[in-house]
Coordinates of N, CA, C and O in Angstrom, one line a residue:
X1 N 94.0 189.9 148.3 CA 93.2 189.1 149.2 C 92.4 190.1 150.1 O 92.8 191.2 150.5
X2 N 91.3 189.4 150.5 CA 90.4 190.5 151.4 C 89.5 191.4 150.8 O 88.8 192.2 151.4
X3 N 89.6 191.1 149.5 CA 88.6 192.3 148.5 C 86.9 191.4 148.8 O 86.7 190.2 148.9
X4 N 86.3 192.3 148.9 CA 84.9 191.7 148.6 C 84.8 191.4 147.5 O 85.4 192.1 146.8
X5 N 84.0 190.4 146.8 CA 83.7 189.8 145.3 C 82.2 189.6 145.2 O 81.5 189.6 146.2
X6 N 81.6 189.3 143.7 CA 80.4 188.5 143.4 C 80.7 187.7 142.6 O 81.1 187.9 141.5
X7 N 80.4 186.5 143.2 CA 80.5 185.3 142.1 C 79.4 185.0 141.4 O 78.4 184.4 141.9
X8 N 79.4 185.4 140.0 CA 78.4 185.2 139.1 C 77.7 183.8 139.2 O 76.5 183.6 139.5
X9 N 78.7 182.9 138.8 CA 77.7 181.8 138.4 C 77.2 181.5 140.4 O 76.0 181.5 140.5
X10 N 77.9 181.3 141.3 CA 76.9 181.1 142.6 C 76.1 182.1 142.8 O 75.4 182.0 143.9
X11 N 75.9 183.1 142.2 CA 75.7 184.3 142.9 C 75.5 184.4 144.3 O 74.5 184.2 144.9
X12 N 76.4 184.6 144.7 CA 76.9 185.0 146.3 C 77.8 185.9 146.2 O 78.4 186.1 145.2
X13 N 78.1 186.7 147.6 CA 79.4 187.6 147.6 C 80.0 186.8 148.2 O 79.2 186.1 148.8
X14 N 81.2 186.5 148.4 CA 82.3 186.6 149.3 C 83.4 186.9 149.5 O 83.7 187.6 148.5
X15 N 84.6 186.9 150.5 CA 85.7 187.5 150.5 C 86.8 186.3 150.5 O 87.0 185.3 151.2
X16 N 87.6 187.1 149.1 CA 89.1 186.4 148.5 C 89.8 186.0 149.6 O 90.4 186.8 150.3
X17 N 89.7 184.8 149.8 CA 91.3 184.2 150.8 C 92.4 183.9 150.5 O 93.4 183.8 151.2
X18 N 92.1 183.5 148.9 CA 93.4 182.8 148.1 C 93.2 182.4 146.5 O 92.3 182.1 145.8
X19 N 94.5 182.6 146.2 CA 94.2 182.6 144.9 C 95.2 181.7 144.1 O 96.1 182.3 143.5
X20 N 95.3 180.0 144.0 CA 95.8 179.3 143.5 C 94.9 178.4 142.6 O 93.7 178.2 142.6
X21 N 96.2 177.8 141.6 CA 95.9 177.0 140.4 C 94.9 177.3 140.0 O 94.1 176.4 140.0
X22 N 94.6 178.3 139.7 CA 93.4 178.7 138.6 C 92.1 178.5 139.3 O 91.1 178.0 138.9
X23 N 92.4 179.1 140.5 CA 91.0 179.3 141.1 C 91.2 180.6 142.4 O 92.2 181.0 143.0
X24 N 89.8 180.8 142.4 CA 89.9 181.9 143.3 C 89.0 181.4 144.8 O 88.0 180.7 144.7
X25 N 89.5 181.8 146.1 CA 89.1 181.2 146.7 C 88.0 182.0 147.6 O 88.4 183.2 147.8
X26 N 86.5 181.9 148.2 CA 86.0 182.8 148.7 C 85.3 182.1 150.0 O 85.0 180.9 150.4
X27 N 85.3 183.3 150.4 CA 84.4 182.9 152.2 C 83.8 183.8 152.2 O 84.1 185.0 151.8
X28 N 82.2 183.3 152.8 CA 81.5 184.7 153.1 C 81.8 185.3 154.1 O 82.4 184.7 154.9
X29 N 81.3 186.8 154.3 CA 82.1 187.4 154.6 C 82.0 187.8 156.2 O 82.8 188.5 156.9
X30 N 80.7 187.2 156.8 CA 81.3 187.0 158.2 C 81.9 185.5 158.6 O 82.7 185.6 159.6
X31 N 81.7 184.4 158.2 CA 81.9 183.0 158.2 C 81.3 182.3 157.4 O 80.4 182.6 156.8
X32 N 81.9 181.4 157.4 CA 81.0 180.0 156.7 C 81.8 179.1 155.9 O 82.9 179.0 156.3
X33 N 81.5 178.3 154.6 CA 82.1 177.6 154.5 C 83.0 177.8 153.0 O 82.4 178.5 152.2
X34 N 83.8 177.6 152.9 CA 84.9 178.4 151.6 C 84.2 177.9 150.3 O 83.3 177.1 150.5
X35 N 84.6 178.3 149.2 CA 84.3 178.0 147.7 C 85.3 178.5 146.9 O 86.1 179.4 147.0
X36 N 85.0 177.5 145.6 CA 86.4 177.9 144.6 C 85.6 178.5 143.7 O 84.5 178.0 143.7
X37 N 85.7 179.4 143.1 CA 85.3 180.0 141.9 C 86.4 180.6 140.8 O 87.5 181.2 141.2
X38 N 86.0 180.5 139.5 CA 87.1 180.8 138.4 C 87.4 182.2 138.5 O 86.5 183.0 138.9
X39 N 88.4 182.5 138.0 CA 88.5 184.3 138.4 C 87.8 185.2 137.2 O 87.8 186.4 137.2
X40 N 87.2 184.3 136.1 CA 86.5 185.4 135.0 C 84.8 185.2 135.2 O 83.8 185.4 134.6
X41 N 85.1 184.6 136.3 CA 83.0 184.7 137.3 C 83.3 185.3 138.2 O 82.5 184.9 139.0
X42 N 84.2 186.4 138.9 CA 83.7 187.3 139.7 C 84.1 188.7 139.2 O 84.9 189.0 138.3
X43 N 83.3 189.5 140.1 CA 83.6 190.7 139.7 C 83.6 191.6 141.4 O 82.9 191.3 142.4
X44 N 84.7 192.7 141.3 CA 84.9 193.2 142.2 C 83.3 194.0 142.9 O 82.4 194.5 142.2
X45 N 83.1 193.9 144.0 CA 82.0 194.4 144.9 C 81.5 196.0 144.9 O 82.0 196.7 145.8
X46 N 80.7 196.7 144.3 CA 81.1 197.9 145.2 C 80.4 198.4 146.2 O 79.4 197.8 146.6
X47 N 80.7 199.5 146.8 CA 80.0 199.6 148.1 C 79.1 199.5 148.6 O 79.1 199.1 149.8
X48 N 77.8 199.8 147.7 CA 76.9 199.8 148.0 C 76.4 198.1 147.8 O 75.2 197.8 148.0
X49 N 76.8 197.7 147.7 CA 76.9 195.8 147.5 C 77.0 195.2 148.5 O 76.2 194.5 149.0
X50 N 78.4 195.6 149.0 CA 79.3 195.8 150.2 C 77.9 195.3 151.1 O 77.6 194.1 151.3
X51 N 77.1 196.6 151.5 CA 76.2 196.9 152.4 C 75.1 196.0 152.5 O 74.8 195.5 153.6
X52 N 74.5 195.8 151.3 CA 73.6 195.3 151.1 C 73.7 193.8 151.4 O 72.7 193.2 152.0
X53 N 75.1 192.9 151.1 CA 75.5 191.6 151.6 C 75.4 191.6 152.9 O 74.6 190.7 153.4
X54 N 75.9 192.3 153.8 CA 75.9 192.3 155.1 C 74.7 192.5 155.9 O 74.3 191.5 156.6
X55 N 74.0 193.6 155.7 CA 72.2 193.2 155.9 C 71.8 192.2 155.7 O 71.6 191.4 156.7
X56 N 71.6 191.9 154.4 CA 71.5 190.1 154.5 C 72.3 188.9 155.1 O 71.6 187.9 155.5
X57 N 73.3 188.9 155.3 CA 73.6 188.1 156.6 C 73.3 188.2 157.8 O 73.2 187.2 158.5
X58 N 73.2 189.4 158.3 CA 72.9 189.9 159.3 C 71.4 189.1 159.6 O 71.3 188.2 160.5
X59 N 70.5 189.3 158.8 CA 69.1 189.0 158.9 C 69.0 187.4 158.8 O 68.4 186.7 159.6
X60 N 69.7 187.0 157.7 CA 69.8 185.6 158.2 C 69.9 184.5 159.4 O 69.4 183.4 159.8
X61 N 71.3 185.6 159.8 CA 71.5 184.8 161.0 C 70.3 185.1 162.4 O 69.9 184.4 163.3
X62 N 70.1 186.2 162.0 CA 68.6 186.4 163.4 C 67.4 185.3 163.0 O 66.6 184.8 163.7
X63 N 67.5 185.1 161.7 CA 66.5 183.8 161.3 C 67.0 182.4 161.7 O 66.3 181.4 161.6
X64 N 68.2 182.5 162.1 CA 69.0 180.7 162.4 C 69.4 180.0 161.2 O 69.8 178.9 161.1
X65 N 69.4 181.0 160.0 CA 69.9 180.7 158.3 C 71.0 180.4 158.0 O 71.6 181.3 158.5
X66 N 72.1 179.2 157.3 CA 73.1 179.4 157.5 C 73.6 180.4 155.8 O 72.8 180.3 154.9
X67 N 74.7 181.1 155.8 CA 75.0 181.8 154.6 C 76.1 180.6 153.5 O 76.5 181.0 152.4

């Protein structure tokens, strides 16, 4: 739990909270609202992904966007 992810089919990143009955559970990664995704649609984040998600939230929220 806690790993950063991309969820293929939403394409979104978010971060693993939980991982029951065949589902994986994600929140983006400063706030917002959770999602289930199957665990053979995400794939682990890497860093430079990492970075790039966060810019983009960042910028969003200076726009009043929700993520």
């Amino acid at each position: 739990m806690g790993d950063l992810v991309y969820d293929t089919v939403h394409r979104r990143y978010g971060v693993v909270m939980e991982r029951a009955r065949g589902r994986v559970y994600l929140r983006p990664k400063g706030d917002g609202r959770e999602w289930a995704a199957r665990p053979e649609h995400i794939v682990l984040a890497r860093a430079g992904e990492a970075l790039n998600s966060q810019v983009a939230e960042a910028n969003a929220r200076s726009r009043g966007e929700l993520l």
